[in-house]
Tab-separated table of C-alpha atoms in Angstrom:
chain	number	residue	atom	x	y	z
A	1	MET	CA	16.610	6.393	4.795
A	2	VAL	CA	17.191	9.914	3.537
A	3	PHE	CA	14.069	12.029	3.436
A	4	PRO	CA	13.474	12.972	-0.223
A	5	GLN	CA	13.907	16.574	-1.222
A	6	HIS	CA	12.263	18.569	-3.988
A	7	GLY	CA	14.481	17.698	-6.936
A	8	GLU	CA	12.497	17.110	-10.106
A	9	ALA	CA	10.604	19.934	-11.761
A	10	CYS	CA	6.829	19.690	-11.730
A	11	PRO	CA	4.847	20.868	-14.754
A	12	ALA	CA	2.178	22.479	-12.557
A	13	PRO	CA	1.839	23.832	-9.019
A	14	ILE	CA	0.632	21.891	-5.997
A	15	ALA	CA	-2.976	22.364	-4.895
A	16	LEU	CA	-3.207	23.009	-1.141
A	17	SER	CA	-6.670	22.634	0.377
A	18	ILE	CA	-7.254	24.901	3.367
A	19	GLY	CA	-8.614	22.237	5.738
A	20	ASP	CA	-10.702	23.366	8.687
A	21	PRO	CA	-10.233	27.163	8.767
A	22	SER	CA	-10.852	27.233	12.520
A	23	GLY	CA	-7.668	25.218	12.983
A	24	ILE	CA	-4.051	25.921	12.100
A	25	GLY	CA	-4.422	25.208	8.375
A	26	PRO	CA	-4.422	28.911	7.445
A	27	ASP	CA	-1.582	29.610	9.903
A	28	ILE	CA	0.791	26.994	8.517
A	29	ALA	CA	-0.146	27.724	4.897
A	30	LEU	CA	0.767	31.385	5.395
A	31	SER	CA	3.977	30.420	7.196
A	32	ALA	CA	4.964	27.973	4.453
A	33	TRP	CA	4.672	30.681	1.796
A	34	ILE	CA	6.801	33.054	3.870
A	35	MET	CA	9.482	30.358	4.119
A	36	ARG	CA	9.242	29.334	0.445
A	37	GLU	CA	12.748	30.531	-0.445
A	38	LYS	CA	14.428	29.317	2.739
A	39	HIS	CA	13.124	25.777	2.127
A	40	SER	CA	13.141	25.870	-1.704
A	41	LEU	CA	9.447	25.056	-1.758
A	42	PRO	CA	7.715	24.111	-5.015
A	43	PRO	CA	5.018	26.523	-6.218
A	44	PHE	CA	1.639	25.909	-4.607
A	45	PHE	CA	-1.720	27.623	-4.401
A	46	ILE	CA	-4.287	27.624	-1.616
A	47	LEU	CA	-7.903	26.757	-2.204
A	48	GLY	CA	-9.563	28.955	0.370
A	49	ASP	CA	-11.362	32.175	1.197
A	50	PRO	CA	-9.121	35.188	0.449
A	51	SER	CA	-10.834	37.376	3.058
A	52	LEU	CA	-10.254	34.747	5.755
A	53	LEU	CA	-6.572	34.440	4.835
A	54	ILE	CA	-6.145	38.212	4.899
A	55	ALA	CA	-7.792	38.359	8.321
A	56	ARG	CA	-5.689	35.483	9.679
A	57	ALA	CA	-2.477	37.033	8.348
A	58	ARG	CA	-3.404	40.299	10.080
A	59	GLN	CA	-4.134	38.457	13.329
A	60	LEU	CA	-0.751	36.715	13.110
A	61	GLY	CA	1.037	39.984	12.365
A	62	LEU	CA	2.111	38.842	8.907
A	63	ASP	CA	2.439	41.146	5.907
A	64	ILE	CA	1.648	38.827	3.002
A	65	PRO	CA	0.597	39.993	-0.469
A	66	LEU	CA	-2.178	37.690	-1.707
A	67	SER	CA	-3.045	37.181	-5.346
A	68	VAL	CA	-6.509	35.878	-6.195
A	69	CYS	CA	-5.949	33.842	-9.327
A	70	GLN	CA	-6.504	30.596	-11.202
A	71	PRO	CA	-4.081	27.625	-11.285
A	72	ALA	CA	-2.636	28.610	-14.678
A	73	GLN	CA	-1.370	31.890	-13.195
A	74	VAL	CA	0.340	30.445	-10.122
A	75	LEU	CA	3.807	29.726	-11.519
A	76	GLN	CA	4.228	33.339	-12.613
A	77	ARG	CA	2.992	34.819	-9.328
A	78	PHE	CA	4.267	32.457	-6.644
A	79	SER	CA	7.625	34.164	-6.063
A	80	ARG	CA	5.982	37.542	-5.239
A	81	TYR	CA	2.446	36.706	-4.126
A	82	MET	CA	0.727	33.969	-2.215
A	83	PRO	CA	-1.680	32.542	-4.811
A	84	VAL	CA	-5.237	31.888	-3.631
A	85	VAL	CA	-7.863	30.207	-5.789
A	86	PRO	CA	-11.129	31.404	-4.238
A	87	LEU	CA	-13.908	29.102	-3.150
A	88	LYS	CA	-17.560	29.653	-4.002
A	89	ASN	CA	-18.443	28.979	-0.358
A	90	ARG	CA	-17.283	31.593	2.128
A	91	LEU	CA	-15.478	30.552	5.289
A	92	SER	CA	-15.947	32.031	8.745
A	93	ASP	CA	-12.753	33.002	10.521
A	94	LYS	CA	-13.151	32.005	14.155
A	95	PRO	CA	-9.853	30.432	15.265
A	96	GLY	CA	-10.376	27.615	17.729
A	97	VAL	CA	-14.145	27.423	17.168
A	98	PRO	CA	-15.030	24.693	14.621
A	99	GLN	CA	-18.306	25.315	12.824
A	100	ALA	CA	-20.567	23.107	10.748
A	101	ALA	CA	-21.261	26.220	8.629
A	102	ASN	CA	-17.740	25.904	7.196
A	103	ALA	CA	-18.290	22.326	6.019
A	104	ALA	CA	-19.395	23.261	2.504
A	105	GLY	CA	-16.228	25.279	1.908
A	106	ILE	CA	-13.971	22.625	3.427
A	107	VAL	CA	-15.447	19.939	1.179
A	108	GLU	CA	-15.402	22.225	-1.872
A	109	ALA	CA	-11.689	22.891	-1.374
A	110	ILE	CA	-10.935	19.157	-1.376
A	111	GLU	CA	-13.158	18.381	-4.360
A	112	ARG	CA	-11.795	21.202	-6.491
A	113	ALA	CA	-8.217	20.383	-5.594
A	114	VAL	CA	-8.754	16.807	-6.795
A	115	GLN	CA	-10.368	18.122	-9.985
A	116	TYR	CA	-7.376	20.361	-10.688
A	117	VAL	CA	-4.928	17.482	-10.174
A	118	LEU	CA	-6.901	15.082	-12.368
A	119	ALA	CA	-7.128	17.756	-15.063
A	120	GLY	CA	-3.364	18.382	-14.980
A	121	GLN	CA	-3.760	21.931	-13.631
A	122	ALA	CA	-1.998	20.852	-10.434
A	123	CYS	CA	0.697	18.201	-10.133
A	124	ALA	CA	-0.280	16.971	-6.660
A	125	LEU	CA	-2.610	17.557	-3.739
A	126	THR	CA	-1.525	18.523	-0.248
A	127	THR	CA	-4.263	18.807	2.352
A	128	CYS	CA	-4.356	20.832	5.546
A	129	PRO	CA	-6.016	19.044	8.490
A	130	ILE	CA	-9.778	18.719	8.840
A	131	SER	CA	-11.931	17.912	11.855
A	132	LYS	CA	-14.574	15.256	11.356
A	133	LYS	CA	-17.126	16.427	13.928
A	134	PRO	CA	-18.265	19.664	12.232
A	135	LEU	CA	-18.343	17.858	8.893
A	136	TYR	CA	-20.495	15.069	10.348
A	137	GLU	CA	-22.833	17.688	11.786
A	138	ALA	CA	-23.271	19.069	8.261
A	139	GLY	CA	-24.029	15.638	6.759
A	140	PHE	CA	-20.578	14.493	5.604
A	141	ASN	CA	-20.895	10.723	5.080
A	142	PHE	CA	-17.271	9.563	4.995
A	143	PRO	CA	-15.139	8.336	7.909
A	144	GLY	CA	-12.420	10.832	7.078
A	145	HIS	CA	-10.242	12.657	4.583
A	146	THR	CA	-8.684	9.562	3.032
A	147	GLU	CA	-11.961	7.765	2.464
A	148	PHE	CA	-13.433	10.850	0.786
A	149	LEU	CA	-10.427	11.115	-1.530
A	150	ALA	CA	-10.803	7.420	-2.410
A	151	HIS	CA	-14.478	8.077	-3.223
A	152	LEU	CA	-13.536	10.937	-5.554
A	153	ALA	CA	-10.864	8.788	-7.215
A	154	SER	CA	-13.280	5.858	-7.601
A	155	ARG	CA	-15.868	8.131	-9.185
A	156	HIS	CA	-13.277	9.409	-11.641
A	157	LEU	CA	-11.931	5.973	-12.592
A	158	GLY	CA	-15.239	4.109	-12.535
A	159	ARG	CA	-13.864	1.421	-10.225
A	160	ILE	CA	-13.229	0.929	-6.525
A	161	VAL	CA	-9.990	2.479	-5.286
A	162	GLN	CA	-8.372	1.101	-2.128
A	163	PRO	CA	-6.384	3.811	-0.320
A	164	VAL	CA	-3.439	2.977	1.915
A	165	MET	CA	-2.079	5.324	4.585
A	166	MET	CA	1.675	5.744	4.855
A	167	LEU	CA	3.516	7.811	7.445
A	168	ALA	CA	6.763	8.842	5.758
A	169	GLY	CA	9.577	10.399	7.760
A	170	PRO	CA	13.352	10.781	7.616
A	171	GLN	CA	13.971	7.349	9.188
A	172	LEU	CA	10.748	5.381	8.842
A	173	ARG	CA	7.920	4.678	6.422
A	174	ALA	CA	5.104	2.982	8.313
A	175	VAL	CA	1.816	1.638	6.929
A	176	PRO	CA	-1.100	0.520	9.131
A	177	VAL	CA	-3.283	-2.260	7.684
A	178	THR	CA	-6.294	-1.334	9.817
A	179	ILE	CA	-6.759	2.324	10.637
A	180	HIS	CA	-9.608	4.059	12.445
A	181	ILE	CA	-11.267	1.239	14.322
A	182	PRO	CA	-11.265	0.394	18.044
A	183	LEU	CA	-8.370	-1.784	19.119
A	184	HIS	CA	-10.624	-4.624	20.255
A	185	GLN	CA	-11.998	-4.914	16.702
A	186	VAL	CA	-8.604	-5.308	15.030
A	187	PRO	CA	-8.240	-9.115	15.391
A	188	GLN	CA	-11.658	-9.679	13.811
A	189	ALA	CA	-11.119	-7.111	11.062
A	190	LEU	CA	-7.662	-8.304	10.074
A	191	THR	CA	-7.572	-10.786	7.175
A	192	THR	CA	-4.869	-12.375	5.063
A	193	GLU	CA	-6.393	-10.788	1.948
A	194	MET	CA	-6.355	-7.323	3.547
A	195	ILE	CA	-2.666	-7.658	4.397
A	196	ILE	CA	-1.827	-8.876	0.885
A	197	GLU	CA	-3.652	-5.969	-0.753
A	198	THR	CA	-2.046	-3.409	1.560
A	199	VAL	CA	1.430	-4.774	0.900
A	200	ARG	CA	0.922	-4.928	-2.869
A	201	ILE	CA	-0.227	-1.305	-3.024
A	202	THR	CA	2.674	-0.245	-0.809
A	203	GLU	CA	5.240	-2.177	-2.835
A	204	HIS	CA	3.858	-0.776	-6.106
A	205	ASP	CA	4.083	2.826	-4.928
A	206	LEU	CA	7.518	2.342	-3.370
A	207	ARG	CA	8.715	1.274	-6.815
A	208	ASN	CA	6.813	3.697	-8.995
A	209	ARG	CA	6.568	6.805	-6.840
A	210	PHE	CA	9.464	6.578	-4.395
A	211	GLY	CA	11.811	5.093	-7.001
A	212	ILE	CA	12.962	2.126	-4.893
A	213	GLY	CA	13.925	-0.676	-7.283
A	214	ASN	CA	13.530	-3.649	-4.964
A	215	PRO	CA	11.595	-2.515	-1.883
A	216	ARG	CA	12.396	-4.294	1.377
A	217	ILE	CA	9.240	-4.726	3.414
A	218	ALA	CA	9.002	-5.744	7.066
A	219	VAL	CA	5.650	-6.982	8.405
A	220	SER	CA	4.869	-6.725	12.101
A	221	GLY	CA	3.037	-9.271	14.160
A	222	LEU	CA	-0.195	-8.447	15.928
A	223	ASN	CA	0.467	-9.949	19.354
A	224	PRO	CA	3.434	-9.593	21.714
A	225	HIS	CA	6.484	-11.462	20.385
A	226	ALA	CA	4.527	-12.068	17.134
A	227	GLY	CA	2.376	-14.577	18.991
A	228	GLU	CA	5.198	-16.598	20.562
A	229	GLY	CA	4.361	-19.633	18.410
A	230	GLY	CA	0.678	-19.436	19.315
A	231	ALA	CA	1.172	-19.037	23.055
A	232	LEU	CA	0.202	-15.338	22.910
A	233	GLY	CA	-2.362	-15.416	20.115
A	234	HIS	CA	-3.062	-17.296	16.908
A	235	GLU	CA	-3.453	-14.409	14.423
A	236	ASP	CA	0.268	-14.109	13.675
A	237	ASP	CA	0.549	-17.670	12.373
A	238	ALA	CA	-2.998	-18.066	11.042
A	239	VAL	CA	-3.540	-14.687	9.355
A	240	ILE	CA	-0.282	-12.765	8.894
A	241	ARG	CA	2.231	-15.498	8.058
A	242	PRO	CA	0.219	-16.892	5.090
A	243	ALA	CA	0.161	-13.418	3.549
A	244	VAL	CA	3.915	-13.033	3.911
A	245	GLU	CA	4.618	-16.509	2.513
A	246	LEU	CA	2.378	-15.956	-0.501
A	247	LEU	CA	4.076	-12.655	-1.315
A	248	GLN	CA	7.509	-14.220	-0.835
A	249	ALA	CA	6.508	-16.924	-3.328
A	250	GLU	CA	5.658	-14.162	-5.800
A	251	GLY	CA	9.208	-12.840	-5.472
A	252	MET	CA	8.588	-9.932	-3.126
A	253	ASN	CA	11.394	-8.917	-0.756
A	254	ILE	CA	9.331	-9.270	2.427
A	255	ARG	CA	9.715	-10.822	5.867
A	256	GLY	CA	7.575	-11.318	8.932
A	257	PRO	CA	5.621	-11.476	11.090
A	258	LEU	CA	8.180	-9.744	13.294
A	259	PRO	CA	7.831	-8.738	16.949
A	260	ALA	CA	6.773	-5.102	16.839
A	261	ASP	CA	8.789	-4.194	19.928
A	262	THR	CA	12.088	-4.800	18.090
A	263	MET	CA	11.203	-3.358	14.674
A	264	PHE	CA	11.864	0.307	15.302
A	265	HIS	CA	15.245	0.648	16.984
A	266	ARG	CA	18.048	2.391	15.099
A	267	GLN	CA	19.694	-0.686	13.579
A	268	ALA	CA	16.394	-2.344	12.641
A	269	LEU	CA	15.293	0.757	10.717
A	270	THR	CA	18.159	0.275	8.271
A	271	THR	CA	16.963	-3.190	7.206
A	272	TYR	CA	13.728	-2.266	5.418
A	273	ASP	CA	12.132	0.465	3.282
A	274	ALA	CA	8.643	0.223	4.765
A	275	ALA	CA	7.058	-1.340	7.824
A	276	ILE	CA	3.599	-2.867	7.476
A	277	CYS	CA	1.852	-2.641	10.830
A	278	MET	CA	-1.381	-4.266	11.924
A	279	TYR	CA	-3.169	-1.316	13.513
A	280	HIS	CA	-3.161	2.463	13.765
A	281	ASP	CA	-1.010	3.117	16.824
A	282	GLN	CA	1.472	0.359	16.011
A	283	ALA	CA	2.472	2.441	12.967
A	284	LEU	CA	1.849	5.992	14.135
A	285	ILE	CA	3.526	5.870	17.536
A	286	PRO	CA	7.034	5.059	16.213
A	287	ALA	CA	6.586	7.382	13.215
A	288	LYS	CA	5.658	10.340	15.396
A	289	ALA	CA	8.136	9.499	18.143
A	290	LEU	CA	11.007	9.473	15.652
A	291	ALA	CA	10.125	12.671	13.763
A	292	PHE	CA	6.905	14.353	14.813
A	293	ASP	CA	7.514	17.623	12.941
A	294	GLU	CA	8.916	16.052	9.773
A	295	THR	CA	6.651	13.069	9.191
A	296	VAL	CA	4.204	13.255	6.288
A	297	ASN	CA	0.939	11.418	5.761
A	298	VAL	CA	0.953	10.005	2.215
A	299	THR	CA	-2.049	8.267	0.661
A	300	LEU	CA	-0.970	5.379	-1.555
A	301	GLY	CA	-3.171	3.646	-4.118
A	302	LEU	CA	-4.749	6.809	-5.553
A	303	PRO	CA	-4.451	7.892	-9.219
A	304	PHE	CA	-2.908	11.155	-7.969
A	305	ILE	CA	-0.367	12.267	-5.382
A	306	ARG	CA	-1.738	13.248	-1.977
A	307	THR	CA	0.292	14.285	1.053
A	308	SER	CA	-0.690	15.912	4.316
A	309	PRO	CA	0.936	17.140	7.531
A	310	ASP	CA	0.959	14.404	10.120
A	311	HIS	CA	-0.939	16.367	12.752
A	312	GLY	CA	-4.446	17.546	13.413
A	313	THR	CA	-6.261	20.863	13.392
A	314	ALA	CA	-4.791	22.032	16.730
A	315	PHE	CA	-7.762	24.278	17.468
A	316	ASP	CA	-6.205	25.278	20.788
A	317	ILE	CA	-3.325	27.166	19.143
A	318	ALA	CA	-5.021	28.420	15.954
A	319	GLY	CA	-4.469	32.119	15.309
A	320	ARG	CA	-1.882	32.447	18.091
A	321	GLY	CA	1.225	32.506	15.929
A	322	ILE	CA	2.862	29.462	17.503
A	323	ALA	CA	1.884	26.716	15.029
A	324	ARG	CA	4.898	25.187	13.285
A	325	ALA	CA	4.761	24.619	9.535
A	326	ASP	CA	7.511	21.954	9.470
A	327	SER	CA	5.239	19.029	8.617
A	328	LEU	CA	3.393	21.013	5.924
A	329	ILE	CA	6.703	22.072	4.402
A	330	ALA	CA	7.815	18.425	4.385
A	331	ALA	CA	4.459	17.434	2.839
A	332	LEU	CA	4.828	19.981	0.033
A	333	LYS	CA	8.380	18.871	-0.710
A	334	LEU	CA	7.453	15.212	-0.742
A	335	ALA	CA	4.439	15.903	-2.976
A	336	ALA	CA	6.676	17.642	-5.496
A	337	MET	CA	9.214	14.818	-5.473
A	338	LEU	CA	6.556	12.136	-5.898
A	339	ALA	CA	4.766	14.124	-8.610
A	340	GLY	CA	7.971	14.570	-10.589
A	341	ARG	CA	8.757	10.869	-10.391
A	342	HIS	CA	5.143	9.927	-11.148
A	343	ARG	CA	5.260	12.087	-14.281
A	344	SER	CA	8.551	10.510	-15.382
A	345	ASN	CA	7.129	7.002	-14.983
A	346	PHE	CA	3.946	8.000	-16.817
A	347	ASN	CA	5.899	9.462	-19.720
A	348	ASN	CA	8.099	6.380	-19.947
């Protein structure tokens, strides 16, 4: 698998939400703009607090000319200035110290970014990391970033949207069926219908956004050795296999359940375009082990493109000048590629 590069022109810039400003979101956003020419980055603008970004740049020893503007002005300014679309809610700049007082601005940045994408003023959304705890303390009622984005998409479309998390890297695209639940709850939560829906959304977006004509999909088992014929658990044969067989009958290029311990070695990675995994760590451990700094979190199933760095807020290194922007750079490039292909498919 070759990691996609920015190749197709986008009609609008990418909206970059600032994330939790007490984390490394501001650091990596500033670094990405500095490296825009080196990495041929698509134009993007930050939804954030200009005064915070100026203060963070000063703390990091960076000389960056900011331009407070609106999305329509970004393409003309991006080469010389870092475009910032200001928030109504101010953000407090205390690196490493998450604050519930910043919740309103964090949420506003996400909501407005989605609005700009849906209105065609941005071609895609890339999000810097958020921390759930300070948001919960301020009354945020969603399990996380992805669920909130699905809520905004559902509100826009007037129907329920089912988001699917994909970790996309240079060698592996991995999709967990269940995500942020305790491991002991996975067997009870996992259903044949859930697997079918996850695979269908994945297959659809592999075709229509990644441009893969006949996606090859590998489905992991849940138990060691994919259950060993029932000796090590019944879920593989009772829950997972019926989903695979139904999708095979529909003509999908899919196989499984496969033992997870043999799905991610070098030769195995060449035999499929996406791995469907049964729980969070089964997907994220190989994705991060193979390419921690280059893997991108992509949300499938939304009516817009959303990518994110595949790491957290890293409060412990915020404002210290050591945060790496590699994953954000990869997320911006992938967003541009997917947005260009999405636009081509829409126009056709």
